[in-house]
Amino acid sequence: MKVITIANWVGCILAGVGLSACASTSAPSIAPQHLASTASDDEPKTIADPNEKFNRSVFESNQDFNHNVLYPTAKAYNENVPASVRDRVDAFTTNLGEPMVFANNVLQVRPAAAATTLGRFVLNSTLGLGGLFDVAATQGMAHQSGDFGQTMYVWGYRDSAYLVLPVLGPTNVRDAIGTGVEFAAQIPAGALIPARAATLASRVNLAGSITSPLTNLSKAEDMQTLEDSSIDFYSMLRSVTDQKRQAELQEALNTSVLTSDPVPPDPNAIEPVMELVSSPTMLQKRRMTDVPKLSSASDHGGTIVVVGPPTPVEAH
C-alpha cells in the first residue's frame, strides 16, 4: 500500500506538470506589461496576486523545467503516438476521475451534474470498454466540472490569492488546499473497503497516475504556442487560467441548489382565479354567514319577488 501511495504521489506531481507547469519564461528584456497590475494602469486589478514577486520566481524555475523536459517530451509524444491512441488515453483518464467529480457534485448539491456524472461513468465503463471511448458524450451527456476547490467556493470560500507552486504551476490558495484534500482522501481508502475492492481501487488510482501525465503532454505544445506569442507569459497565463477557473466556479454557483436563483414563474402559466365560497370556512372569511333572513315585504319597505314556478291559486 505504501508503494502505491508513492506512485500516486509521483503521478499526481507529473499530472500537474502537463497542465500547469508551463509557467514562465526568462525575464523579458523590456519592462513586463502586467495585466491590470502596473502603477499607471487606471483599471482595477481583477486578479489578486499579492505575492507576485515570489510567484514569478517560482514561475521562472518551472519554465526551466518546461524547456528542458516538458516541451521536448510533449513534442516526441505527439509526433510518435497516433491521435486516435491519444484520444483513448484522454477518455480513459477522464473516466477514472468521474467518481471524484461525482462526489464533489453531491457536496455542492448539484443534482443534475451529479446524475450526469454518474450516468457517464456507468455508460463509459461498460459500453465504452472501461472508459476507452466516451460513449456518453455521443448521447448528450457532457463531462461536468467538480473538484474540492470548487466545492469550497460554493460553501463560501470565495476570495483567494493567486499562487504558483513548484512543478504544479499556477493555481490559488483555495484550489491548492482542495487538491491536497482530494489526494489525502484517496490514501485511507484501502482501510475503509474490503480487500479485493481496495486492490482494485489501488490499481485504478495507479492507472490514473500513469495516464494523467500522458493526457497533459498532448496539450503542452499548445501552451508553448501561447508562450511564444506572449510578451509577458506570466501575466498571460495568469489571465487565461483565472478566466477558465472563474467560468467553472460560476457554473457551480448557477447550478447548485444552495446558491442558484429560484426559478421565475412562467408568465404563460394559467393560474386559478376562481375561489369557492361554499365551505363554512370561506363563508366565514367573506362574512357571509350572517345573511339577514327576510320575513316579509313590510319589514323591508319593498316587494319580495319570488323566482320559481307559479303557485296555483285556489278558486273561492
XYZ file of C-alpha atoms in Angstrom:
316
model
C 0.000 0.000 0.000
C 2.888 2.326 0.723
C 4.374 1.719 -2.724
C 1.062 2.573 -4.376
C 0.791 5.745 -2.340
C 4.234 6.852 -3.507
C 3.295 6.028 -7.079
C 0.145 8.086 -6.729
C 2.148 10.977 -5.301
C 4.645 10.892 -8.182
C 1.821 10.597 -10.691
C -0.044 13.486 -9.100
C 3.030 15.694 -9.402
C 3.604 14.687 -13.015
C -0.081 15.266 -13.822
C 0.283 18.862 -12.757
C 3.311 19.269 -14.977
C 1.426 18.933 -18.223
C -1.441 21.176 -17.186
C 0.179 23.913 -15.224
C 3.931 23.659 -15.029
C 4.149 25.522 -18.318
C 4.671 28.501 -16.271
C 7.252 31.099 -17.085
C 9.745 32.459 -19.490
C 13.009 34.028 -18.519
C 12.582 37.651 -17.517
C 11.973 39.731 -20.657
C 14.419 42.454 -21.607
C 11.659 45.074 -21.579
C 9.554 46.044 -18.616
C 6.751 43.471 -18.351
C 3.252 44.774 -19.005
C 1.352 43.200 -16.142
C -2.334 42.725 -16.754
C -4.119 45.253 -14.509
C -1.140 45.439 -12.165
C 1.045 48.408 -13.186
C 1.002 51.615 -11.236
C -0.021 53.618 -14.293
C -2.953 51.371 -15.094
C -6.251 53.032 -14.270
C -8.262 49.786 -14.346
C -8.800 47.949 -11.075
C -6.771 44.805 -10.515
C -9.066 41.859 -11.163
C -6.734 39.037 -10.140
C -5.475 39.041 -6.554
C -1.721 38.460 -6.772
C -0.222 39.906 -3.573
C 2.805 37.593 -3.774
C 3.697 38.316 -7.385
C 7.425 38.559 -6.721
C 7.511 35.098 -5.149
C 5.191 33.674 -7.788
C 7.337 34.976 -10.631
C 10.439 33.430 -9.065
C 8.764 30.007 -8.878
C 7.339 30.551 -12.354
C 10.791 31.034 -13.859
C 12.098 27.890 -12.162
C 9.158 25.950 -13.570
C 9.863 27.337 -17.013
C 13.381 25.925 -16.943
C 11.822 22.513 -16.414
C 9.334 23.161 -19.219
C 12.008 23.935 -21.812
C 14.398 21.184 -20.738
C 11.921 18.362 -20.097
C 8.237 19.050 -20.711
C 8.205 20.602 -24.180
C 10.650 18.102 -25.749
C 8.765 15.188 -24.222
C 5.412 16.551 -25.380
C 6.726 17.026 -28.910
C 8.027 13.454 -29.052
C 4.762 12.113 -27.646
C 2.584 13.976 -30.141
C 4.798 13.089 -33.106
C 5.131 9.375 -32.338
C 1.773 8.457 -30.785
C -1.220 8.460 -33.178
C -4.034 10.897 -32.399
C -6.510 8.020 -32.023
C -4.386 6.483 -29.260
C -4.006 9.836 -27.524
C -7.791 10.238 -27.615
C -8.253 6.828 -25.964
C -5.800 7.748 -23.218
C -7.610 11.046 -22.662
C -11.016 9.351 -22.444
C -9.686 6.640 -20.125
C -8.125 9.179 -17.760
C -11.265 11.329 -17.720
C -13.390 8.317 -16.850
C -11.128 7.411 -13.918
C -11.716 10.873 -12.472
C -15.520 10.716 -12.680
C -16.059 9.257 -9.144
C -14.246 12.239 -7.588
C -16.239 14.630 -9.778
C -19.458 12.894 -8.694
C -18.543 13.196 -5.003
C -17.939 16.931 -5.364
C -21.157 17.403 -7.346
C -23.019 15.842 -4.403
C -21.186 18.039 -1.888
C -22.064 21.092 -3.982
C -25.734 19.993 -4.096
C -25.788 19.944 -7.891
C -28.247 17.095 -8.550
C -28.293 17.450 -12.338
C -24.492 17.445 -12.584
C -24.232 14.508 -10.166
C -26.760 12.471 -12.146
C -24.968 13.229 -15.427
C -21.566 12.309 -13.969
C -22.859 9.035 -12.539
C -24.527 8.185 -15.842
C -21.332 8.982 -17.742
C -19.233 6.750 -15.515
C -21.614 3.791 -15.771
C -22.098 4.138 -19.523
C -18.440 4.690 -20.403
C -17.221 1.969 -18.030
C -19.490 -0.588 -19.732
C -20.324 0.281 -23.326
C -17.210 2.454 -23.524
C -14.933 -0.511 -22.749
C -13.689 0.694 -19.396
C -13.676 4.332 -20.416
C -11.596 3.998 -23.592
C -14.478 5.524 -25.554
C -16.639 8.450 -24.459
C -19.966 6.900 -25.412
C -21.824 9.194 -23.013
C -20.779 12.290 -24.948
C -22.479 10.943 -28.062
C -25.678 10.710 -26.006
C -25.549 14.354 -24.994
C -24.020 13.725 -21.557
C -21.191 16.259 -21.365
C -18.347 15.985 -18.878
C -19.104 18.013 -15.722
C -16.757 20.105 -13.632
C -16.284 19.179 -9.985
C -13.357 19.406 -7.567
C -12.949 20.233 -3.892
C -11.650 23.742 -4.567
C -14.887 24.379 -6.425
C -16.810 22.816 -3.542
C -15.215 25.194 -1.050
C -16.127 28.094 -3.335
C -19.793 27.065 -3.270
C -19.616 26.717 0.509
C -18.460 30.336 0.837
C -14.658 30.397 0.422
C -14.704 32.932 -2.417
C -11.675 35.259 -2.460
C -8.325 33.508 -2.832
C -4.889 34.813 -3.822
C -3.142 33.647 -6.975
C -0.373 31.140 -6.317
C 2.338 29.425 -8.373
C 3.581 26.119 -6.970
C 6.847 24.377 -7.855
C 6.255 21.916 -10.714
C 2.457 22.015 -10.240
C 2.294 25.553 -11.573
C -0.464 28.214 -11.417
C -3.379 27.839 -9.016
C -4.666 29.714 -5.960
C -4.621 29.071 -2.226
C -8.150 27.633 -2.119
C -7.609 25.263 -5.027
C -4.223 24.164 -3.660
C -5.958 23.156 -0.425
C -8.652 21.377 -2.413
C -6.089 19.398 -4.382
C -4.402 18.318 -1.144
C -7.731 17.215 0.345
C -8.604 15.143 -2.728
C -5.204 13.470 -2.709
C -5.407 12.721 1.031
C -8.917 11.295 0.613
C -7.544 8.506 -1.590
C -4.940 7.297 0.917
C -7.189 5.694 3.592
C -9.452 4.064 1.018
C -7.769 0.688 1.494
C -8.683 0.625 5.188
C -12.351 1.507 4.590
C -13.324 -1.003 1.885
C -12.899 -4.806 1.503
C -9.526 -6.173 0.448
C -10.470 -7.041 -3.145
C -12.122 -3.682 -3.694
C -9.136 -1.934 -2.121
C -6.776 -3.734 -4.504
C -8.942 -2.759 -7.468
C -9.156 0.853 -6.279
C -5.390 0.985 -5.875
C -4.867 -0.304 -9.400
C -7.348 2.249 -10.736
C -5.533 5.056 -8.906
C -2.215 3.796 -10.250
C -3.626 3.683 -13.778
C -4.876 7.240 -13.401
C -1.486 8.373 -12.098
C 0.277 6.863 -15.116
C -2.114 8.148 -17.775
C -2.685 11.675 -16.449
C 0.781 12.939 -17.450
C 0.293 11.479 -20.939
C -3.035 13.268 -21.281
C -1.490 16.600 -20.356
C 1.515 16.063 -22.610
C -0.777 16.281 -25.639
C -1.723 19.815 -24.557
C 1.750 21.054 -23.676
C 2.560 22.165 -27.228
C -0.487 24.440 -27.159
C 0.949 26.079 -24.058
C 4.277 26.538 -25.810
C 2.483 28.250 -28.701
C 0.771 30.578 -26.233
C 4.124 31.343 -24.648
C 5.748 32.162 -27.985
C 3.001 34.692 -28.741
C 3.163 36.433 -25.350
C 5.244 39.415 -24.326
C 4.798 38.533 -20.656
C 3.824 34.878 -20.405
C 3.373 35.098 -16.638
C 0.613 37.680 -16.969
C -0.914 35.938 -19.964
C -1.112 32.550 -18.257
C -2.409 34.125 -15.057
C -5.224 35.737 -17.004
C -6.068 32.622 -19.032
C -6.119 30.267 -16.054
C -8.164 32.715 -13.981
C -10.788 33.148 -16.717
C -11.135 29.396 -17.168
C -11.407 28.849 -13.429
C -13.936 31.631 -12.948
C -16.158 30.020 -15.599
C -16.083 26.707 -13.698
C -16.815 28.407 -10.373
C -19.704 30.403 -11.816
C -21.135 27.238 -13.348
C -21.153 25.625 -9.916
C -22.919 28.630 -8.365
C -25.548 28.711 -11.097
C -26.376 25.001 -10.832
C -26.129 24.453 -7.071
C -29.328 24.312 -5.052
C -27.501 26.242 -2.323
C -26.666 29.300 -4.437
C -28.760 29.320 -7.611
C -31.622 31.778 -8.036
C -35.171 30.408 -7.704
C -36.875 29.524 -10.960
C -39.008 32.509 -12.057
C -42.715 31.839 -12.594
C -43.817 31.060 -16.113
C -45.585 34.155 -17.472
C -47.647 31.941 -19.772
C -48.877 29.684 -17.000
C -52.616 29.784 -16.286
C -53.212 30.298 -12.607
C -56.566 29.532 -10.942
C -58.561 32.684 -10.206
C -61.896 31.236 -9.077
C -62.472 30.857 -5.359
C -65.109 28.540 -3.981
C -67.241 30.057 -1.239
C -69.437 27.128 -0.444
C -67.422 25.887 2.509
C -68.092 27.278 6.003
C -64.516 28.488 6.209
C -64.742 30.525 3.054
C -68.140 31.849 4.046
C -66.747 32.960 7.364
C -63.854 34.626 5.568
C -66.214 36.565 3.348
C -68.558 37.332 6.292
C -71.481 35.748 4.546
C -72.676 33.599 7.409
C -74.820 36.333 8.914
C -77.101 36.850 5.902
C -80.303 38.513 7.199
C -83.464 36.459 6.881
C -86.278 38.215 5.072
C -89.568 37.721 6.856
C -91.978 39.915 4.923
C -92.144 42.778 2.481
C -93.364 45.172 5.162
C -90.234 44.609 7.247
C -88.039 45.943 4.488
C -90.304 48.509 2.827
C -90.395 46.780 -0.520
C -91.773 43.961 -2.540
C -90.413 40.456 -2.398
C -90.101 38.862 -5.792
C -90.210 35.083 -5.713
C -88.469 33.379 -8.570
C -89.775 29.940 -9.457
C -92.754 28.142 -10.973
C -96.148 29.789 -10.420
C -98.148 28.600 -7.467
C -101.718 27.527 -8.324
C -104.404 29.743 -6.797
C -107.405 28.026 -5.292
C -110.778 29.209 -6.556
C -113.165 30.679 -3.981
